[in-house]
Short mmCIF file of C-alpha atoms and ligand atoms in Angstrom, two decimals:
data_model
loop_
_atom_site.label_atom_id
_atom_site.label_comp_id
_atom_site.label_asym_id
_atom_site.label_seq_id
_atom_site.Cartn_x
_atom_site.Cartn_y
_atom_site.Cartn_z
CA MET A 1 78.99 203.29 117.97
CA THR A 2 80.83 199.95 118.10
CA THR A 3 79.31 197.28 115.89
CA ARG A 4 79.34 193.67 116.97
CA ALA A 5 81.39 191.32 114.82
CA LYS A 6 78.27 189.58 113.55
CA GLY A 7 75.10 191.53 112.87
CA GLN A 8 72.60 191.01 115.68
CA GLY A 9 69.69 192.53 113.82
CA GLN A 10 69.94 195.87 115.61
CA TRP A 11 67.76 198.35 113.74
CA ALA A 12 69.85 201.34 114.79
CA LEU A 13 72.86 199.76 113.07
CA GLY A 14 71.00 199.29 109.83
CA TYR A 15 69.91 195.67 110.17
CA ARG A 16 66.29 195.91 109.08
CA GLU A 17 65.92 192.59 107.31
CA PRO A 18 64.36 189.90 109.55
CA LEU A 19 66.92 187.34 110.72
CA ASN A 20 64.49 184.74 112.07
CA PRO A 21 60.86 183.65 111.58
CA ASN A 22 59.60 185.73 114.56
CA GLU A 23 61.12 188.89 113.14
CA ARG A 24 59.66 188.01 109.73
CA MET A 25 56.21 187.53 111.26
CA LYS A 26 56.40 190.93 112.98
CA LYS A 27 57.61 192.66 109.82
CA ASP A 28 54.89 191.08 107.66
CA ASP A 29 52.12 192.53 109.80
CA ASP A 30 51.88 194.39 113.10
CA GLY A 31 50.63 192.06 115.83
CA LEU A 32 48.05 194.65 116.85
CA ASN A 33 46.29 194.17 113.51
CA VAL A 34 45.25 190.63 114.39
CA ARG A 35 42.32 191.97 116.37
CA ALA A 36 40.46 192.91 113.20
CA ARG A 37 40.87 189.36 111.89
CA VAL A 38 39.54 187.89 115.14
CA GLU A 39 36.50 190.14 114.96
CA ASN A 40 35.87 189.82 111.22
CA VAL A 41 37.05 186.31 110.42
CA TYR A 42 38.21 183.97 113.16
CA GLN A 43 35.21 184.29 115.43
CA TYR A 44 33.18 182.87 112.55
CA THR A 45 35.66 180.30 111.18
CA GLY A 46 36.63 179.03 114.63
CA PHE A 47 40.03 177.59 115.48
CA ALA A 48 40.46 175.77 112.17
CA GLY A 49 40.39 179.02 110.20
CA ILE A 50 43.20 180.79 112.05
CA ASP A 51 46.30 181.59 110.01
CA PRO A 52 49.27 179.77 111.61
CA SER A 53 51.36 182.94 111.89
CA ASP A 54 48.50 184.61 113.78
CA LEU A 55 47.84 181.49 115.83
CA ARG A 56 51.40 181.09 117.11
CA GLY A 57 52.47 184.71 116.85
CA ARG A 58 50.27 187.74 116.58
CA LEU A 59 47.39 186.60 118.79
CA ARG A 60 49.77 187.19 121.70
CA TRP A 61 49.60 190.91 121.01
CA TRP A 62 46.05 190.59 122.30
CA GLY A 63 46.84 188.37 125.28
CA LEU A 64 46.05 185.01 123.66
CA TYR A 65 48.22 181.86 123.69
CA THR A 66 47.02 178.43 122.67
CA GLN A 67 46.97 176.18 125.71
CA ARG A 68 48.52 172.76 126.04
CA LYS A 69 46.59 169.71 124.98
CA PRO A 70 45.77 167.69 128.13
CA GLY A 71 47.64 164.44 128.78
CA ILE A 72 50.94 165.15 127.03
CA ASP A 73 53.85 164.14 129.21
CA GLY A 74 56.51 166.78 129.92
CA GLY A 75 59.17 164.51 128.48
CA ARG A 76 57.64 165.09 125.02
CA THR A 77 57.43 168.89 125.25
CA ALA A 78 60.63 169.51 123.34
CA VAL A 79 60.15 166.84 120.69
CA LEU A 80 56.61 167.52 119.53
CA GLU A 81 55.68 170.06 116.87
CA PRO A 82 53.68 173.10 118.07
CA HIS A 83 50.46 171.85 116.48
CA GLU A 84 50.84 168.52 118.31
CA LEU A 85 51.12 170.30 121.66
CA GLU A 86 48.37 172.83 121.30
CA ASP A 87 44.72 172.49 122.15
CA GLU A 88 41.94 174.36 120.38
CA TYR A 89 41.50 176.57 123.46
CA PHE A 90 43.36 179.66 124.53
CA MET A 91 44.80 181.16 127.64
CA LEU A 92 43.76 184.80 127.89
CA ARG A 93 45.68 187.28 130.03
CA VAL A 94 43.87 190.33 131.33
CA ARG A 95 46.39 193.08 132.03
CA ILE A 96 45.90 194.97 135.28
CA ASP A 97 48.51 197.73 135.27
CA GLY A 98 49.48 198.60 138.82
CA GLY A 99 47.27 195.72 140.02
CA GLN A 100 44.31 198.06 140.65
CA LEU A 101 40.80 196.68 140.23
CA SER A 102 37.40 198.13 141.04
CA LEU A 103 34.50 196.04 142.30
CA GLU A 104 32.82 196.45 138.93
CA GLN A 105 35.92 195.19 137.12
CA LEU A 106 36.25 192.25 139.52
CA ARG A 107 32.64 191.32 138.79
CA VAL A 108 33.19 191.43 135.04
CA ILE A 109 36.27 189.17 135.24
CA ALA A 110 34.28 186.76 137.43
CA ASP A 111 31.43 186.77 134.87
CA ILE A 112 33.81 186.09 132.00
CA SER A 113 35.52 183.33 133.93
CA VAL A 114 32.24 181.56 134.64
CA LYS A 115 30.69 182.13 131.23
CA TYR A 116 33.66 181.56 128.92
CA ALA A 117 36.59 180.07 130.88
CA ARG A 118 35.16 177.06 132.76
CA SER A 119 35.51 179.19 135.90
CA SER A 120 39.32 179.27 135.67
CA ALA A 121 41.18 182.32 137.02
CA ASP A 122 44.79 182.49 138.14
CA LEU A 123 46.45 185.50 139.73
CA THR A 124 49.82 185.83 138.01
CA ASP A 125 53.04 187.07 139.57
CA ARG A 126 52.81 190.20 137.42
CA GLN A 127 49.45 191.26 138.81
CA ASN A 128 47.45 189.99 135.81
CA ILE A 129 44.53 187.58 135.89
CA GLN A 130 44.85 184.66 133.50
CA LEU A 131 41.85 182.72 132.18
CA HIS A 132 41.87 179.36 130.43
CA TRP A 133 39.65 177.30 128.11
CA ILE A 134 38.82 180.34 125.97
CA ARG A 135 37.33 179.72 122.51
CA ILE A 136 38.26 182.08 119.69
CA GLU A 137 34.54 182.43 118.91
CA ASP A 138 34.01 184.10 122.30
CA VAL A 139 36.94 186.50 122.23
CA PRO A 140 35.17 189.55 120.71
CA ALA A 141 32.40 189.32 123.34
CA ILE A 142 35.04 189.04 126.07
CA TRP A 143 36.91 192.11 124.79
CA LYS A 144 33.65 194.04 124.68
CA ALA A 145 32.81 193.14 128.29
CA LEU A 146 36.33 193.96 129.53
CA GLU A 147 36.63 197.21 127.66
CA ALA A 148 33.25 198.42 128.90
CA VAL A 149 34.81 198.61 132.38
CA GLY A 150 38.23 199.92 131.33
CA LEU A 151 40.11 196.60 131.20
CA SER A 152 42.07 195.20 128.28
CA THR A 153 44.07 192.27 126.99
CA GLN A 154 46.02 194.46 124.58
CA GLU A 155 49.77 193.71 124.67
CA ALA A 156 49.30 191.41 127.65
CA CYS A 157 51.70 189.07 125.80
CA GLY A 158 53.99 189.42 122.75
CA ASP A 159 57.10 191.47 121.95
CA VAL A 160 55.63 194.62 123.43
CA PRO A 161 55.45 196.67 126.65
CA ARG A 162 53.75 194.22 129.00
CA VAL A 163 51.72 195.11 132.10
CA ILE A 164 53.35 197.70 134.35
CA VAL A 165 53.83 196.32 137.85
CA GLY A 166 53.10 198.72 140.71
CA SER A 167 52.82 198.74 144.47
CA PRO A 168 49.54 197.18 145.62
CA VAL A 169 49.34 199.90 148.27
CA ALA A 170 49.92 202.83 145.91
CA GLY A 171 47.84 205.78 147.02
CA ILE A 172 46.87 204.31 150.39
CA SER A 173 50.17 203.74 152.18
CA ALA A 174 51.45 206.10 154.86
CA GLU A 175 55.02 205.18 153.86
CA GLU A 176 54.60 206.21 150.24
CA LEU A 177 55.87 209.72 149.45
CA ILE A 178 54.68 209.76 145.83
CA ASP A 179 51.86 207.76 144.27
CA PRO A 180 52.86 207.02 140.67
CA THR A 181 49.46 205.62 139.62
CA ASP A 182 48.73 208.55 137.27
CA VAL A 183 52.04 208.02 135.54
CA ILE A 184 51.30 204.32 135.04
CA ARG A 185 47.96 205.33 133.51
CA GLU A 186 49.65 207.89 131.28
CA ILE A 187 52.13 205.32 129.94
CA GLU A 188 49.27 202.88 129.34
CA ARG A 189 47.28 205.53 127.50
CA ARG A 190 50.13 206.89 125.38
CA PHE A 191 52.25 203.85 124.65
CA VAL A 192 50.33 200.59 125.07
CA GLY A 193 48.81 199.68 121.71
CA ASN A 194 50.99 202.33 120.06
CA PRO A 195 52.65 201.01 116.85
CA GLU A 196 55.77 202.95 117.89
CA PHE A 197 56.49 200.15 120.39
CA SER A 198 54.53 197.20 119.04
CA ASN A 199 57.54 195.53 117.40
CA LEU A 200 60.23 195.12 120.05
CA PRO A 201 62.99 192.48 119.92
CA ARG A 202 61.15 190.65 122.72
CA LYS A 203 58.94 191.34 125.72
CA PHE A 204 59.57 194.46 127.78
CA LYS A 205 58.72 194.39 131.49
CA SER A 206 58.30 197.50 133.61
CA SER A 207 57.71 198.36 137.23
CA ILE A 208 56.95 201.75 138.72
CA SER A 209 56.55 201.87 142.47
CA TRP A 210 57.49 204.23 145.26
CA LEU A 211 57.84 201.38 147.75
CA PRO A 212 60.30 198.56 147.07
CA ASP A 213 57.45 196.08 147.55
CA VAL A 214 57.57 194.75 144.00
CA PRO A 215 60.38 192.62 142.53
CA TYR A 216 61.81 195.57 140.61
CA GLU A 217 65.23 193.98 139.90
CA VAL A 218 63.73 191.46 137.47
CA ASN A 219 62.31 194.10 135.14
CA ASP A 220 63.70 195.52 131.91
CA VAL A 221 63.04 198.96 133.37
CA ALA A 222 62.16 199.84 136.95
CA PHE A 223 61.53 203.09 138.76
CA VAL A 224 61.84 202.86 142.55
CA GLY A 225 61.21 205.68 145.03
CA SER A 226 64.25 207.63 146.28
CA VAL A 227 64.75 211.00 147.89
CA HIS A 228 67.25 213.40 146.30
CA PRO A 229 69.02 215.59 148.88
CA ASP A 230 68.27 218.75 146.87
CA HIS A 231 65.26 217.94 144.71
CA GLY A 232 63.21 215.79 147.12
CA PRO A 233 61.23 212.63 146.33
CA GLY A 234 61.59 211.10 142.88
CA PHE A 235 62.58 207.76 141.39
CA ASP A 236 65.77 205.75 141.00
CA LEU A 237 66.12 204.12 137.57
CA TRP A 238 67.14 200.49 137.03
CA VAL A 239 67.51 198.71 133.68
CA GLY A 240 68.23 195.29 132.21
CA GLY A 241 66.70 192.81 134.65
CA GLY A 242 65.30 189.49 133.47
CA LEU A 243 65.38 185.88 134.60
CA ALA A 244 64.73 182.80 132.36
CA VAL A 245 67.92 181.56 130.73
CA ASN A 246 71.01 183.67 131.58
CA PRO A 247 69.30 185.41 134.47
CA MET A 248 70.45 188.94 135.31
CA LEU A 249 69.28 191.43 137.90
CA ALA A 250 68.66 195.01 136.83
CA LYS A 251 71.40 197.58 137.24
CA ARG A 252 71.12 201.10 138.65
CA LEU A 253 71.90 203.88 136.22
CA GLY A 254 72.48 206.19 139.17
CA VAL A 255 69.97 208.79 138.01
CA TRP A 256 67.11 210.51 139.78
CA VAL A 257 63.89 210.97 137.80
CA PRO A 258 61.06 213.24 138.99
CA LEU A 259 57.56 211.83 138.72
CA ASN A 260 56.44 213.87 135.73
CA GLU A 261 59.49 212.83 133.68
CA ILE A 262 58.94 209.08 134.09
CA PRO A 263 56.91 208.64 130.84
CA GLU A 264 59.60 210.40 128.79
CA VAL A 265 62.45 208.41 130.39
CA TRP A 266 60.47 205.17 130.10
CA ALA A 267 59.94 205.89 126.39
CA GLY A 268 63.69 206.55 126.04
CA VAL A 269 64.62 203.20 127.60
CA ILE A 270 62.11 201.23 125.52
CA GLY A 271 63.26 203.17 122.47
CA ILE A 272 66.84 202.02 123.04
CA PHE A 273 65.56 198.47 123.36
CA ARG A 274 63.57 198.72 120.12
CA ASP A 275 66.44 200.25 118.16
CA TYR A 276 69.54 198.60 119.63
CA GLY A 277 68.09 195.35 121.02
CA TYR A 278 69.43 192.14 119.50
CA ARG A 279 67.02 190.54 117.05
CA ARG A 280 69.03 187.65 115.61
CA LEU A 281 68.47 185.09 118.36
CA ARG A 282 65.34 185.11 120.56
CA THR A 283 67.43 183.78 123.44
CA LYS A 284 69.59 186.92 123.31
CA ALA A 285 66.86 189.41 122.54
CA ARG A 286 66.04 190.75 126.02
CA LEU A 287 67.33 194.16 127.09
CA LYS A 288 69.54 192.56 129.76
CA PHE A 289 72.00 191.34 127.12
CA LEU A 290 72.45 194.84 125.71
CA VAL A 291 72.87 196.35 129.16
CA ASN A 292 75.37 193.66 130.03
CA ASP A 293 77.39 194.29 126.86
CA TRP A 294 77.24 198.07 127.03
CA GLY A 295 77.54 198.58 130.79
CA VAL A 296 75.58 201.22 132.68
CA GLU A 297 77.81 204.13 131.70
CA LYS A 298 77.26 203.67 127.98
CA PHE A 299 73.57 202.93 128.46
CA ARG A 300 73.11 206.17 130.38
CA ASP A 301 75.11 208.07 127.79
CA VAL A 302 72.95 206.79 124.90
CA LEU A 303 69.77 207.44 126.86
CA GLU A 304 70.76 211.03 127.66
CA ASN A 305 72.38 212.03 124.39
CA GLU A 306 70.47 210.16 121.70
CA TYR A 307 67.00 209.77 123.23
CA LEU A 308 66.35 212.46 125.82
CA LYS A 309 68.76 215.06 124.40
CA ARG A 310 69.55 216.23 127.91
CA LYS A 311 71.41 215.14 131.01
CA LEU A 312 69.70 213.43 133.93
CA SER A 313 70.47 214.27 137.56
CA ASP A 314 72.63 211.92 139.55
CA GLY A 315 70.59 210.42 142.35
CA PRO A 316 70.76 208.27 145.47
CA PRO A 317 69.69 204.62 145.72
CA PRO A 318 66.37 203.66 147.28
CA VAL A 319 66.17 202.97 151.00
CA LEU A 320 65.29 199.33 151.47
CA PRO A 321 63.28 197.77 154.30
CA GLU A 322 64.78 195.08 156.50
CA ARG A 323 62.24 192.43 155.58
CA PRO A 324 60.36 191.71 152.37
CA ILE A 325 56.96 193.36 152.19
CA ASP A 326 54.07 191.24 150.90
CA HIS A 327 51.18 193.13 152.56
CA ILE A 328 49.52 189.97 153.89
CA GLY A 329 47.27 190.62 156.90
CA ALA A 330 45.55 193.78 158.09
CA ALA A 331 47.35 197.14 158.00
CA PRO A 332 46.24 200.75 158.36
CA GLN A 333 45.79 203.04 155.38
CA LEU A 334 46.52 206.76 155.30
CA ASP A 335 42.82 207.57 155.68
CA GLY A 336 42.31 205.52 158.86
CA ASN A 337 40.69 202.56 157.14
CA PHE A 338 42.49 199.22 156.79
CA TYR A 339 43.54 197.01 153.93
CA LEU A 340 43.58 193.26 154.19
CA GLY A 341 46.04 191.13 152.25
CA VAL A 342 44.95 187.54 151.62
CA ALA A 343 46.64 184.50 150.15
CA PRO A 344 44.89 182.16 147.78
CA VAL A 345 46.98 179.00 147.35
CA VAL A 346 49.60 179.78 144.64
CA GLY A 347 47.34 182.37 143.04
CA ARG A 348 44.68 179.87 142.05
CA ILE A 349 41.21 181.24 142.37
CA SER A 350 38.05 180.67 140.29
CA GLY A 351 35.22 182.57 138.73
CA GLU A 352 32.87 181.49 141.51
CA LYS A 353 35.35 182.62 144.15
CA LEU A 354 35.79 185.96 142.43
CA HIS A 355 32.01 186.36 142.48
CA ALA A 356 31.91 185.40 146.16
CA LEU A 357 34.68 187.93 146.86
CA ALA A 358 32.70 190.58 144.99
CA ASP A 359 29.61 189.66 147.09
CA ILE A 360 31.57 190.27 150.31
CA LEU A 361 32.84 193.61 149.01
CA GLU A 362 29.34 194.65 147.98
CA LYS A 363 27.83 193.60 151.30
CA HIS A 364 30.28 195.85 153.18
CA ASP A 365 30.20 198.71 150.68
CA LEU A 366 33.84 198.13 149.69
CA HIS A 367 34.90 198.96 146.13
CA ARG A 368 38.59 198.38 145.59
CA VAL A 369 40.85 195.33 145.24
CA ARG A 370 44.54 195.06 144.35
CA THR A 371 46.52 192.16 142.91
CA THR A 372 50.14 191.71 143.97
CA ALA A 373 53.29 190.52 142.20
CA TYR A 374 53.28 187.53 144.57
CA GLN A 375 49.96 186.02 143.39
CA LYS A 376 48.05 187.54 146.32
CA LEU A 377 45.06 189.91 146.75
CA LEU A 378 44.36 193.00 148.84
CA VAL A 379 40.91 194.31 149.79
CA LEU A 380 41.05 198.06 150.48
CA ASP A 381 39.18 200.67 152.50
CA ILE A 382 37.84 198.47 155.32
CA PRO A 383 36.54 200.49 158.30
CA PRO A 384 38.40 199.44 161.50
CA ALA A 385 35.21 198.15 163.13
CA ILE A 386 34.64 195.45 160.48
CA VAL A 387 38.19 194.28 159.70
CA ASP A 388 37.76 191.06 161.69
CA THR A 389 34.36 190.34 160.13
CA VAL A 390 35.67 190.80 156.60
CA ALA A 391 38.75 188.70 157.41
CA ALA A 392 36.56 185.87 158.70
CA GLU A 393 34.33 185.96 155.61
CA LEU A 394 37.32 185.92 153.29
CA ASP A 395 38.84 183.06 155.27
CA GLN A 396 35.67 181.05 154.64
CA LEU A 397 36.39 181.48 150.94
CA GLY A 398 39.91 180.10 151.33
CA LEU A 399 41.38 183.60 151.18
CA SER A 400 43.33 183.63 154.41
CA SER A 401 44.77 186.82 155.87
CA LYS A 402 46.80 184.74 158.34
CA PRO A 403 48.35 182.07 156.15
CA SER A 404 51.25 179.90 157.23
CA THR A 405 54.70 180.98 156.09
CA TRP A 406 54.60 178.22 153.49
CA ARG A 407 51.34 179.29 151.95
CA ARG A 408 52.26 182.94 152.19
CA ALA A 409 55.58 182.69 150.41
CA THR A 410 55.06 179.98 147.80
CA MET A 411 54.36 180.80 144.17
CA ALA A 412 53.92 178.59 141.12
CA CYS A 413 53.74 179.28 137.40
CA THR A 414 51.07 177.83 135.09
CA GLY A 415 52.95 174.58 134.45
CA ILE A 416 51.98 171.52 132.48
CA GLU A 417 48.25 171.87 133.07
CA TYR A 418 48.03 174.57 130.39
CA CYS A 419 51.48 175.69 129.27
CA LYS A 420 52.93 174.26 126.04
CA LEU A 421 56.51 174.85 127.21
CA ALA A 422 56.12 173.06 130.54
CA ILE A 423 58.07 169.98 131.53
CA VAL A 424 56.44 169.43 134.94
CA GLU A 425 53.22 170.07 136.85
CA THR A 426 53.42 173.08 139.18
CA LYS A 427 50.18 174.35 140.78
CA ALA A 428 49.00 171.06 142.28
CA THR A 429 52.59 170.18 143.22
CA ALA A 430 52.91 173.48 145.06
CA ALA A 431 49.57 173.01 146.85
CA THR A 432 50.66 169.52 147.99
CA LEU A 433 54.04 170.85 149.07
CA ILE A 434 52.39 173.58 151.17
CA THR A 435 50.14 171.03 152.87
CA GLU A 436 53.11 168.73 153.54
CA LEU A 437 55.26 171.52 154.96
CA GLU A 438 52.42 172.74 157.17
CA SER A 439 51.83 169.27 158.52
CA ARG A 440 55.49 168.26 158.97
CA LEU A 441 57.03 171.54 160.13
CA GLY A 442 54.06 173.58 161.31
CA ASP A 443 54.31 177.31 160.91
CA VAL A 444 57.71 178.99 161.26
CA ASP A 445 58.58 182.60 161.87
CA ALA A 446 60.85 183.09 158.89
CA ASP A 447 60.77 184.51 155.39
CA ILE A 448 61.30 181.46 153.20
CA SER A 449 60.15 181.87 149.63
CA ILE A 450 59.52 178.85 147.40
CA ASN A 451 59.01 179.47 143.70
CA ILE A 452 57.97 176.52 141.52
CA ASN A 453 58.44 176.69 137.76
CA GLY A 454 57.44 174.29 135.02
CA CYS A 455 60.47 174.90 132.80
CA PRO A 456 63.64 177.05 132.62
CA ASN A 457 61.68 180.12 131.51
CA ALA A 458 61.31 181.01 135.18
CA CYS A 459 57.93 182.75 134.94
CA ALA A 460 57.58 182.30 138.71
CA ARG A 461 61.11 183.65 139.25
CA THR A 462 63.06 180.45 140.02
CA GLN A 463 66.35 182.11 140.69
CA VAL A 464 65.32 184.75 143.20
CA ALA A 465 63.60 182.54 145.77
CA ASP A 466 65.20 181.02 148.83
CA ILE A 467 64.15 177.72 147.31
CA GLY A 468 63.58 177.67 143.56
CA LEU A 469 62.31 174.62 141.75
CA LYS A 470 62.61 174.50 137.98
CA GLY A 471 61.25 171.84 135.64
CA ILE A 472 63.92 170.17 133.53
CA LEU A 473 64.54 166.81 131.90
CA LEU A 474 66.79 164.50 133.87
CA GLY A 475 68.06 161.78 131.58
CA GLY A 476 64.96 162.25 129.47
CA ARG A 477 62.61 162.18 132.47
CA PRO A 478 60.76 165.22 133.83
CA GLY A 479 62.12 166.42 137.15
CA PHE A 480 63.08 169.51 139.10
CA GLN A 481 66.36 171.33 139.32
CA LEU A 482 66.78 172.94 142.73
CA HIS A 483 68.09 176.47 143.19
CA LEU A 484 69.03 177.59 146.69
CA GLY A 485 69.79 180.94 148.23
CA GLY A 486 68.30 183.36 145.74
CA GLY A 487 66.52 186.51 146.78
CA LEU A 488 65.82 190.10 145.90
CA ALA A 489 67.39 193.09 147.57
CA VAL A 490 65.44 193.17 150.76
CA SER A 491 65.67 189.48 151.38
CA ALA A 492 69.03 188.50 149.96
CA GLY A 493 71.34 190.95 151.65
CA ALA A 494 73.79 190.47 148.78
CA TRP A 495 75.72 193.40 147.42
CA ALA A 496 76.11 194.56 143.90
CA GLU A 497 78.78 192.66 142.08
CA ASP A 498 81.22 194.13 139.58
CA THR A 499 81.06 197.61 141.04
CA ASP A 500 83.27 199.64 143.26
CA ASP A 501 80.61 202.27 143.66
CA PRO A 502 80.55 203.16 147.35
CA GLU A 503 76.83 203.86 147.01
CA ALA A 504 76.09 200.43 145.62
CA VAL A 505 73.00 198.93 147.17
CA PRO A 506 71.93 195.35 147.72
CA VAL A 507 70.62 193.98 144.47
CA GLY A 508 69.62 190.50 145.48
CA SER A 509 71.28 187.30 144.42
CA LEU A 510 70.62 184.48 142.03
CA GLY A 511 70.28 181.07 143.64
CA ARG A 512 72.85 178.38 143.08
CA LYS A 513 71.73 175.33 141.16
CA LEU A 514 71.66 171.83 142.56
CA ARG A 515 70.75 169.21 140.03
CA GLY A 516 68.25 166.43 140.25
CA LEU A 517 67.12 166.59 143.84
CA LYS A 518 63.73 165.30 142.94
CA SER A 519 62.29 163.54 139.95
CA THR A 520 58.57 163.59 139.28
CA ALA A 521 58.72 160.63 136.94
FE1 SF4 B 601 55.18 177.83 131.17
FE2 SF4 B 601 57.74 177.51 131.77
FE3 SF4 B 601 56.58 179.89 132.18
FE4 SF4 B 601 55.94 177.87 133.73
S1 SF4 B 601 58.00 178.81 133.59
S2 SF4 B 601 54.48 179.25 132.74
S3 SF4 B 601 56.05 176.15 132.33
S4 SF4 B 601 56.90 178.92 130.19
#
């Protein structure tokens, strides 16, 4: 194995001593252990009693981040100390692997939102639901309520395997050849909360979906449906995607993985990340840097020979649709019922709205909802005779199944309202932008995605939208940097770079930057 000139903190090369404060924090105590302190100590001491290394580190392992103190201008984000930026309230992320929610679970999240989160609830672009204004005193009661219905906040944040993104139509789509839901559940059960993978160099994002209806290229590991000429349906494996600073799209390893082998292969990829991932600098600690340095050939070789101890089959790339699939509107399910995809404005919903949505479901004897990786919602299992009725009732709630192009394809991250890293406001800006575009341009028949981000971390995927807006400082003033022409495989039509593989498939493209188009100051 070739060593890098300067040690990068790779465990497999013998660098076990922490090289930065984050690594030290993780070595001192497993992030998962913070739960006991919340239950036994912090819920009684309140915010003031929280150990700083738990407050700004380990609480993430249970989905908790401190939220931004209101009224601090984005120009001061980088100059203030963490304690000056943070409020005594938390953001709490509920992980929803595969985006699958039952009516009962929806009701519990609505209850928690109203009771403990000032009715806040945002659908994230990784299918989670994020609550705000959470007090540490209330966290044990929230965990109890969530866990009673099979939900969790465990490893929703932190240097761990985050939520697994899946197709919102898994198990109900006529186009799907294999439903990987059971495999997602198996990975959740075996590996989430498992100390084997609770100290990674950084976050680890996964997607497992037969249909290419999730943004798989931005994940550290992605399994996408593909049909092998001899073995039949299985999954094509991609590794090393990630946006933020130094964005990179995932690369195909060229292997075909049958459904039942996904957990083992997933564990192999995350194992490589844990053992060989760079731990010296947080900015270089994502899997994409290792994949970029090694190349796909070496990555596949290490995966097969060191981790799986066997060869994987070569496999074909996935077949991609001509247009992006967001599942908005009514569409038939395999069983003859319909699903209805609706678009809240930039994922913003509320506890009251979630309750009202649950009331509609209950009234029509519907029991399943899905979240999407585009901050949208699907209601499943609607009998054909009542599709229009349900659509009209959801529309009354502001959950339109026939949104304009602008509302349908605009996303926004949390931004300055709650996020300590933000430079600019995002959600309200996006809502205003949608209204302006609707009034000035009307609706247009085109796929134009607009992703608005509060800082360069690109949580709402700045670089892969047709129009990406990213909060930056312009001469010390908060403003947006504009990215144009990004897109993922099905929308970008760009072809894999740095490959002469005749089977190379479109892998999307990263938008080009234009500086300073608009200043918010
Ligand atoms: Fe916060 Fe920046 Fe992520 Fe937006 S992109 S949620 S501002 S870290």
